[in-house]
């Protein structure tokens, strides 16, 4: 199977603080070197809590942020010049907040025409037919095209956001929390639409969310991010059912599930490490019930664990 | 545009300003067509003729020139220079501001430091320096006035641009292949133009004054050409003996500047989106109550009993029935869940109890909320204020928005206690530490001196809970308190709430959209749809056998952890808008089992034992709809 997207040692470090001369006084590693590959037609789910670097990673993939180190390969070609217009034809982004991702002073037609005009230099007549085709595939009526964004509900606006990404003709979509701003009954509509589009146009998805149940329901594989690193990667049906990394287990046990009694799975008050002053070794060690001396000194890397799963842990569960 | 004009016309002062200004502008425009004397012809034998004389309506000046003619020609010139300077300053200033704000980083730094340097000079000094360098003359005065006002526009527009440049639609435009120039012109500029217009309308009067000032000093228009400033300047020497020569141009300056400022304020008010949404109009201290029907008598059910509560929002000529007759009660030590989607009225129900719905536009139009036999709806504000926090307290969704960013959390806690009883400094501190300990904030004694931004979201929400506990209330109303939190933190916060209610016998009304949370925390649950309760009962009963089709469908469309990859059972369509509720069942349009009689008349909430359901054809015992 071909690889749609391949990241090698991709990382991002942000400078923090500034002296009078503009030199930075410190740095925060938002994303530690990540090596991942996504197969053509696959949905890779990325879960993690706020501050784990999932949005930074996503923005690098579409060229909105320049990576500090590492390379991105899209459908076999290296794309590391951080030029959104070059990326735009191959990989597109669907934003979390559907309303604020649409310019309030442009009609939907103007929004939809931009990628066709700028990325593909399509003549006017062709644009018209292409837009109707796309609108039809996301179940939106064509009369919406001449309205302004504020006239739409969240669910409709998110369909427009998806339609815009499709208009660029990209085959890889980065979905950054695409349903978390939507009501539950609308969430399901959008998730089903995404699933239909994937089969129809043979799309590859990177689905980023903090909602474990949603990610599990849509993904083939899931990567769990903690403090800027991938700590576990495995098939969707396995990751939360049989977690290998203690952090994944904590996540799975924290999710509220009907029929499971309420119990905080860890002591109160545990928090993420300070990003300005990261601990040596495994970032999860301070919260981990299985941590040993080695975990506090050495940083574990993502390693295959026999079956299809990989985990960055010296003492994985289920061994 | 028509909406804007009608909004503007509602402001009487702005309307008056607009009318006066249009009259002045019209007069200035038609000046060349009027049968006026030549403004520059001197006639020294007719010096200082008083106003209302034969042949000179406003008299003549020290050289015997006709004042009316000079006034009109002068106004024409002053207006032209003022408008031109405003347009030049706005164009250059906005361009600088947009470029600095959009590119940021070093470009921004260099440009804005330059602008700061310009601002560091007193404006009149700067204008004098520019005119001194270029030489006197009206055109140079125009350049000076424009240059002096560029920093004002640049700073204003830069601030707005920075906000817009980080919006997601700009990222989206970049991904659609637009170049930076195109993004500035087609994405940023249209969003900035209203601000430019507002800034211009409020500064144009100022610029006319500045031009007049320079002319007054002899640096603007050169004799014999008249503008308002030079007329004043020339009349200065005869101020005492022949005051009319100064009063005439003085009044014109006053009229122009006043009318422009009044109109400008009106334009700003009409264009500013915050003012349009009514966010700056102060809400009343308690929700307005206008109950039409009789007030229901308490039946003595529970600690708090809400009966037939109706809350509406009156916006212009529309009436939004946010809450359309809700009955609920909560016992001591019980946790009642209210579940629903956005717009279902769950938050408005909770806020109505203590009169916290902002009025205008909120109005409570019916029902009662009895706390310990006392009706809270329509209770005097003093009584409500006394009870808020002490008997019934709230926890909100976003702790960052509910905590004051400039005060330490400990001080905010002490303030919450002091609102109800006097407490000394030491005792207050001890109580604050005790409260933070109760919500399991580690190292509480040290953290009371933290500011809200120094805490993580989970810690902030704990402070929010501590504040709700500060005066030992009997009831806590928690409005989506964990929605903004991560799952691991959510589990911790839910455990704290659960422990508190067991240890202190607290009654909790917990508002959420998450069935998992309801299942873990709540004893009973009420499901709301379009402002009404559609189903109510014990949590386990409802989750096992939902009877209202909406409950069943809603549960089916939420993915549950452990279910694997699958297709979800979406509910087609959208909830109805509450200003146009359909007849009969509000869910009828989305329901698979809808019959003709579902769309007629009022469908009652039918109670049987602990359960109640508002449906003519409820689901049978098995979870047929969910399967």
XYZ file of C-alpha atoms in Angstrom, chain A residues 8-308:
301
model
C 10.332 11.963 9.717
C 11.592 13.457 12.955
C 9.196 16.365 12.641
C 9.487 18.744 15.579
C 8.641 22.282 16.539
C 10.289 24.498 19.106
C 8.887 27.908 19.943
C 11.100 30.658 21.309
C 9.777 32.128 24.534
C 10.381 35.509 26.107
C 12.430 38.156 24.492
C 15.276 40.420 25.502
C 15.439 44.029 24.365
C 17.396 43.016 21.270
C 14.844 40.415 20.278
C 16.814 37.380 21.296
C 14.724 34.709 22.954
C 15.423 33.784 26.527
C 14.111 30.251 26.409
C 12.266 27.756 24.260
C 9.345 25.396 24.484
C 9.340 22.121 22.625
C 5.742 21.945 21.464
C 6.295 18.843 19.357
C 9.150 16.452 20.008
C 10.528 14.657 16.949
C 7.665 12.607 15.516
C 8.036 9.884 12.918
C 4.752 8.639 11.508
C 3.323 7.392 8.282
C -0.253 7.335 7.079
C -1.371 4.955 4.344
C -3.467 6.050 1.402
C -7.142 5.823 2.334
C -6.498 5.402 6.025
C -7.893 7.449 8.914
C -5.310 8.092 11.557
C -6.779 9.406 14.778
C -4.676 11.654 16.971
C -5.814 12.063 20.560
C -4.340 14.026 23.362
C -5.280 16.575 25.962
C -4.959 20.319 25.581
C -1.355 21.412 25.330
C -0.105 18.090 23.979
C 0.943 19.624 20.674
C -1.715 18.130 18.412
C -2.708 21.419 16.794
C 0.924 22.452 16.321
C 1.578 19.152 14.570
C -1.452 19.641 12.339
C -0.480 23.174 11.379
C 2.984 22.009 10.376
C 1.504 19.351 8.125
C -0.340 21.916 6.023
C 2.525 24.386 5.992
C 0.975 27.015 8.233
C 3.914 26.556 10.605
C 7.459 25.866 9.622
C 8.879 22.792 11.348
C 12.044 23.239 13.396
C 13.452 19.892 12.302
C 12.368 16.983 10.154
C 10.716 16.430 6.810
C 7.222 15.884 5.483
C 6.622 13.662 2.489
C 3.268 13.833 0.759
C 2.464 11.065 -1.685
C 6.155 10.393 -2.065
C 7.304 13.983 -2.646
C 9.161 15.918 -0.003
C 7.436 19.123 0.924
C 9.450 21.070 3.388
C 9.469 24.593 2.003
C 6.517 25.557 4.204
C 4.543 27.140 1.386
C 0.824 26.795 2.057
C -0.102 27.254 -1.604
C 2.141 24.330 -2.594
C 0.752 22.165 0.203
C -2.800 23.267 -0.510
C -3.230 21.142 -3.618
C -2.343 17.964 -1.786
C -3.340 18.449 1.793
C -6.105 20.575 3.258
C -7.305 21.579 6.677
C -10.742 21.574 8.253
C -10.898 23.936 11.192
C -12.377 23.428 14.628
C -14.568 26.516 14.718
C -16.603 26.379 11.513
C -17.972 29.913 11.731
C -14.708 31.718 12.412
C -13.001 29.831 9.596
C -15.243 31.666 7.124
C -14.644 35.339 6.364
C -17.787 37.111 7.647
C -17.720 39.561 4.730
C -17.553 37.058 1.888
C -20.334 35.023 0.374
C -19.960 31.272 0.409
C -19.420 31.329 -3.345
C -16.437 33.650 -2.935
C -15.054 31.371 -0.234
C -15.482 28.308 -2.439
C -13.999 29.943 -5.512
C -10.723 30.959 -3.861
C -8.983 27.557 -3.974
C -10.232 26.815 -7.507
C -9.050 30.177 -8.777
C -5.763 30.429 -6.958
C -4.610 26.829 -6.713
C -5.961 25.439 -9.965
C -6.432 28.542 -12.164
C -9.795 27.226 -13.238
C -11.884 29.331 -15.648
C -15.211 30.736 -14.420
C -17.567 28.315 -16.184
C -15.683 25.289 -14.953
C -15.592 26.673 -11.423
C -19.362 26.939 -11.429
C -19.916 23.288 -12.291
C -17.191 22.112 -9.926
C -18.722 24.035 -7.014
C -22.156 22.556 -7.654
C -20.630 19.082 -7.780
C -18.878 19.579 -4.453
C -21.898 21.142 -2.808
C -23.967 18.223 -3.919
C -21.504 15.759 -2.394
C -21.640 17.438 1.035
C -25.471 17.579 0.914
C -25.754 21.352 0.779
C -28.229 23.223 -1.377
C -26.802 25.445 -4.090
C -28.895 28.418 -2.977
C -26.611 28.681 0.070
C -23.800 29.883 -2.194
C -24.935 33.486 -2.244
C -25.409 33.810 1.507
C -23.025 35.034 4.172
C -21.479 32.850 6.898
C -23.517 34.227 9.807
C -26.680 32.822 8.240
C -25.572 29.241 8.840
C -25.761 26.888 11.796
C -22.581 25.274 13.084
C -23.231 22.013 11.282
C -23.906 23.687 7.938
C -20.836 25.905 8.312
C -18.705 22.848 8.985
C -20.027 21.238 5.799
C -18.974 24.384 3.965
C -15.538 24.087 5.577
C -15.304 20.505 4.343
C -16.521 21.542 0.892
C -13.799 24.188 0.703
C -11.160 21.600 1.579
C -12.537 19.307 -1.142
C -12.499 22.146 -3.673
C -8.730 22.309 -3.457
C -8.790 18.754 -4.756
C -6.503 17.577 -1.995
C -6.530 13.889 -1.196
C -5.396 14.272 2.385
C -7.506 16.159 4.913
C -6.347 17.272 8.328
C -9.473 17.396 10.481
C -8.670 19.459 13.562
C -11.444 18.791 16.096
C -14.000 19.040 13.282
C -17.015 18.181 15.422
C -16.148 19.396 18.902
C -17.906 22.741 18.402
C -21.080 20.992 17.223
C -24.061 19.635 19.091
C -24.152 15.897 19.557
C -27.023 15.284 17.162
C -25.215 17.288 14.465
C -21.862 15.672 15.267
C -23.086 12.340 14.016
C -24.319 13.881 10.731
C -20.908 15.407 10.032
C -18.990 12.279 11.050
C -21.113 10.157 8.727
C -20.627 12.637 5.902
C -16.859 12.464 6.404
C -16.993 8.673 6.260
C -18.998 8.774 2.999
C -16.628 11.267 1.395
C -13.666 9.152 2.330
C -14.911 6.145 0.421
C -16.251 8.230 -2.462
C -13.062 10.199 -3.138
C -10.505 7.784 -1.641
C -9.390 10.365 0.900
C -6.853 10.021 3.672
C -7.751 11.599 7.016
C -5.803 12.758 9.990
C -8.499 13.102 12.596
C -7.491 15.148 15.619
C -9.720 15.194 18.665
C -9.761 15.148 22.426
C -12.893 12.971 22.419
C -11.736 9.382 22.710
C -15.052 7.847 21.744
C -15.325 9.908 18.553
C -11.763 9.093 17.530
C -12.313 5.418 18.166
C -15.479 5.452 16.101
C -13.872 6.954 12.989
C -10.231 5.822 12.958
C -8.313 2.860 11.592
C -5.292 3.571 13.726
C -4.862 5.917 16.681
C -1.816 7.820 17.872
C -1.867 9.039 21.475
C 0.019 12.262 22.094
C 1.333 13.311 25.490
C 3.435 16.408 26.086
C 4.483 16.698 22.451
C 5.403 13.071 21.841
C 3.563 10.087 20.419
C 3.405 7.692 23.350
C 1.297 4.988 21.753
C 0.258 4.013 18.266
C -1.956 1.107 17.389
C -5.122 -0.183 15.701
C -8.194 1.756 16.796
C -9.992 -1.235 18.272
C -6.944 -2.100 20.391
C -5.636 1.228 21.707
C -8.287 1.942 24.323
C -9.478 -1.623 24.805
C -5.970 -2.935 25.550
C -3.807 0.088 26.281
C -0.074 -0.559 26.385
C 1.130 2.827 27.614
C 0.061 3.781 31.158
C -1.073 7.205 29.906
C -3.425 5.642 27.369
C -4.854 3.518 30.158
C -5.387 6.630 32.264
C -7.178 8.350 29.377
C -9.397 5.358 28.707
C -10.320 5.046 32.370
C -11.064 8.751 32.737
C -13.577 8.881 29.917
C -17.103 8.896 31.301
C -18.837 5.734 30.165
C -22.427 4.781 30.836
C -22.540 1.962 33.333
C -19.126 2.515 34.873
C -19.115 3.970 38.384
C -17.482 7.314 38.912
C -13.911 7.080 40.159
C -10.994 9.367 39.536
C -8.346 7.000 38.243
C -5.489 9.010 39.652
C -4.702 11.119 42.683
C -6.074 14.641 42.593
C -3.928 17.507 41.489
C -1.632 15.741 39.075
C -0.853 17.931 36.150
C 1.214 18.217 33.024
C 4.904 18.979 33.511
C 6.059 22.575 33.056
C 6.898 22.993 29.360
C 9.505 25.660 30.139
C 11.282 23.267 32.420
C 10.585 19.731 31.187
C 11.633 16.839 33.392
C 14.408 14.527 32.223
C 13.355 11.087 31.091
C 9.727 10.141 30.437
C 7.376 13.136 30.710
C 4.684 10.925 32.224
C 6.921 9.445 34.942
C 5.647 11.757 37.699
C 2.046 10.559 37.168
C 2.851 6.968 36.322
C 2.177 4.142 38.789
C 4.752 1.931 37.027
C 7.571 4.460 36.892
C 11.032 3.301 37.952
C 14.379 5.042 38.308
C 15.156 4.420 34.652
C 12.042 6.321 33.518
C 13.198 9.464 35.311
C 16.574 9.480 33.557
C 16.166 8.001 30.117
C 13.585 9.067 27.527
C 11.720 6.083 26.044
C 11.183 5.975 22.280
C 8.301 4.533 20.295
C 8.991 0.819 19.765
C 6.947 -2.023 18.267
C 5.564 -4.384 20.873
C 5.256 -7.624 18.960
C 1.669 -7.133 17.757
C 0.487 -4.153 15.723
